[in-house]
């Protein structure tokens, strides 16, 4: 595989991961506002984007594991870093939905009484 092709895959990964991270961040705002269904929808959309990027990355890993030496690409390295960061955003987004749901339930009880 050529360096140009690896860079193309890296740029595609960066694009998909960037969109996914944006959705995860937007889900934080939606959950804070009590829009839990919208927050979950954003996470699902982000998950699909992340899977697409991960699939491309795994294809490169399979190539190298089968004995094909791939050229180094700083763009791909950046994409891999962004993929790891995206995982953190995913976990934080899920945790926020859980926390804000609990806060909302507690507020409903307190305000009722």
mmCIF file of C-alpha atoms in Angstrom:
data_model
loop_
_atom_site.group_PDB
_atom_site.id
_atom_site.type_symbol
_atom_site.label_atom_id
_atom_site.label_comp_id
_atom_site.label_asym_id
_atom_site.label_seq_id
_atom_site.Cartn_x
_atom_site.Cartn_y
_atom_site.Cartn_z
ATOM 1 C CA UNK A 1 0.000 0.000 0.000
ATOM 2 C CA UNK A 2 1.295 3.447 -0.875
ATOM 3 C CA UNK A 3 1.942 6.256 1.555
ATOM 4 C CA UNK A 4 -0.657 8.346 -0.282
ATOM 5 C CA UNK A 5 -3.329 5.671 0.251
ATOM 6 C CA UNK A 6 -2.472 5.417 3.957
ATOM 7 C CA UNK A 7 -2.680 9.199 4.264
ATOM 8 C CA UNK A 8 -6.047 9.143 2.498
ATOM 9 C CA UNK A 9 -7.324 6.552 4.965
ATOM 10 C CA UNK A 10 -5.900 8.610 7.833
ATOM 11 C CA UNK A 11 -7.687 11.753 6.649
ATOM 12 C CA UNK A 12 -10.955 9.850 6.291
ATOM 13 C CA UNK A 13 -10.509 8.528 9.822
ATOM 14 C CA UNK A 14 -9.799 12.027 11.167
ATOM 15 C CA UNK A 15 -12.919 13.366 9.466
ATOM 16 C CA UNK A 16 -15.211 10.615 10.787
ATOM 17 C CA UNK A 17 -13.700 10.777 14.265
ATOM 18 C CA UNK A 18 -14.055 14.562 14.350
ATOM 19 C CA UNK A 19 -17.750 14.276 13.518
ATOM 20 C CA UNK A 20 -18.168 11.558 16.135
ATOM 21 C CA UNK A 21 -16.468 13.663 18.822
ATOM 22 C CA UNK A 22 -18.684 16.618 17.918
ATOM 23 C CA UNK A 23 -21.746 14.434 18.396
ATOM 24 C CA UNK A 24 -20.464 13.186 21.747
ATOM 25 C CA UNK A 25 -19.876 16.765 22.901
ATOM 26 C CA UNK A 26 -23.311 17.833 21.674
ATOM 27 C CA UNK A 27 -24.838 14.912 23.584
ATOM 28 C CA UNK A 28 -23.340 16.371 26.780
ATOM 29 C CA UNK A 29 -25.280 19.600 26.236
ATOM 30 C CA UNK A 30 -28.461 17.757 25.332
ATOM 31 C CA UNK A 31 -28.296 15.569 28.430
ATOM 32 C CA UNK A 32 -27.602 18.604 30.626
ATOM 33 C CA UNK A 33 -30.786 20.172 29.225
ATOM 34 C CA UNK A 34 -32.755 16.995 29.951
ATOM 35 C CA UNK A 35 -33.053 15.956 26.294
ATOM 36 C CA UNK A 36 -31.992 12.384 26.992
ATOM 37 C CA UNK A 37 -33.460 10.789 23.873
ATOM 38 C CA UNK A 38 -31.690 13.326 21.649
ATOM 39 C CA UNK A 39 -28.458 12.752 23.580
ATOM 40 C CA UNK A 40 -28.756 8.989 23.035
ATOM 41 C CA UNK A 41 -29.481 9.523 19.342
ATOM 42 C CA UNK A 42 -26.348 11.656 18.993
ATOM 43 C CA UNK A 43 -24.305 8.951 20.693
ATOM 44 C CA UNK A 44 -25.684 6.298 18.339
ATOM 45 C CA UNK A 45 -24.804 8.444 15.319
ATOM 46 C CA UNK A 46 -21.324 9.034 16.736
ATOM 47 C CA UNK A 47 -20.867 5.324 17.378
ATOM 48 C CA UNK A 48 -21.559 4.553 13.706
ATOM 49 C CA UNK A 49 -18.981 7.110 12.583
ATOM 50 C CA UNK A 50 -16.450 5.754 15.051
ATOM 51 C CA UNK A 51 -17.054 2.202 13.813
ATOM 52 C CA UNK A 52 -16.444 3.308 10.216
ATOM 53 C CA UNK A 53 -13.110 4.841 11.201
ATOM 54 C CA UNK A 54 -12.216 1.833 13.318
ATOM 55 C CA UNK A 55 -12.990 -0.526 10.426
ATOM 56 C CA UNK A 56 -10.589 1.340 8.137
ATOM 57 C CA UNK A 57 -7.928 1.255 10.841
ATOM 58 C CA UNK A 58 -8.427 -2.461 11.424
ATOM 59 C CA UNK A 59 -7.966 -3.065 7.700
ATOM 60 C CA UNK A 60 -4.520 -1.497 7.935
ATOM 61 C CA UNK A 61 -3.684 -3.603 10.983
ATOM 62 C CA UNK A 62 -4.730 -6.755 9.113
ATOM 63 C CA UNK A 63 -2.498 -5.804 6.176
ATOM 64 C CA UNK A 64 0.512 -5.306 8.399
ATOM 65 C CA UNK A 65 -0.223 -8.443 10.419
ATOM 66 C CA UNK A 66 -0.243 -10.465 7.189
ATOM 67 C CA UNK A 67 3.318 -9.396 6.458
ATOM 68 C CA UNK A 68 2.835 -6.236 4.411
ATOM 69 C CA UNK A 69 5.102 -3.542 5.806
ATOM 70 C CA UNK A 70 3.240 -0.225 5.717
ATOM 71 C CA UNK A 71 5.058 3.100 5.380
ATOM 72 C CA UNK A 72 4.978 5.452 8.362
ATOM 73 C CA UNK A 73 2.439 8.267 8.198
ATOM 74 C CA UNK A 74 2.177 11.078 10.710
ATOM 75 C CA UNK A 75 -1.390 11.630 9.476
ATOM 76 C CA UNK A 76 -2.283 8.041 10.373
ATOM 77 C CA UNK A 77 -0.583 8.428 13.748
ATOM 78 C CA UNK A 78 -2.707 11.518 14.392
ATOM 79 C CA UNK A 79 -5.830 9.593 13.317
ATOM 80 C CA UNK A 80 -4.970 6.824 15.783
ATOM 81 C CA UNK A 81 -4.539 9.382 18.551
ATOM 82 C CA UNK A 82 -7.895 10.929 17.686
ATOM 83 C CA UNK A 83 -9.509 7.478 17.695
ATOM 84 C CA UNK A 84 -8.297 6.896 21.254
ATOM 85 C CA UNK A 85 -9.499 10.341 22.323
ATOM 86 C CA UNK A 86 -12.862 9.597 20.753
ATOM 87 C CA UNK A 87 -13.194 6.549 23.014
ATOM 88 C CA UNK A 88 -12.772 8.814 26.038
ATOM 89 C CA UNK A 89 -15.445 11.200 24.749
ATOM 90 C CA UNK A 90 -17.756 8.217 24.254
ATOM 91 C CA UNK A 91 -17.342 7.064 27.856
ATOM 92 C CA UNK A 92 -17.819 10.597 29.197
ATOM 93 C CA UNK A 93 -20.973 11.111 27.121
ATOM 94 C CA UNK A 94 -22.518 7.871 28.388
ATOM 95 C CA UNK A 95 -21.609 8.720 31.972
ATOM 96 C CA UNK A 96 -23.148 12.190 31.673
ATOM 97 C CA UNK A 97 -26.444 10.777 30.446
ATOM 98 C CA UNK A 98 -26.520 8.482 33.465
ATOM 99 C CA UNK A 99 -25.629 11.288 35.868
ATOM 100 C CA UNK A 100 -28.043 13.844 34.421
ATOM 101 C CA UNK A 101 -30.831 11.263 34.379
ATOM 102 C CA UNK A 102 -30.259 10.631 38.090
ATOM 103 C CA UNK A 103 -30.123 14.360 38.821
ATOM 104 C CA UNK A 104 -33.389 14.890 36.929
ATOM 105 C CA UNK A 105 -35.103 12.114 38.907
ATOM 106 C CA UNK A 106 -33.876 13.596 42.186
ATOM 107 C CA UNK A 107 -35.003 17.079 41.170
ATOM 108 C CA UNK A 108 -38.431 15.710 40.286
ATOM 109 C CA UNK A 109 -38.734 14.168 43.761
ATOM 110 C CA UNK A 110 -37.492 17.290 45.544
ATOM 111 C CA UNK A 111 -39.693 19.651 43.557
ATOM 112 C CA UNK A 112 -42.749 17.415 44.114
ATOM 113 C CA UNK A 113 -42.397 17.574 47.880
#
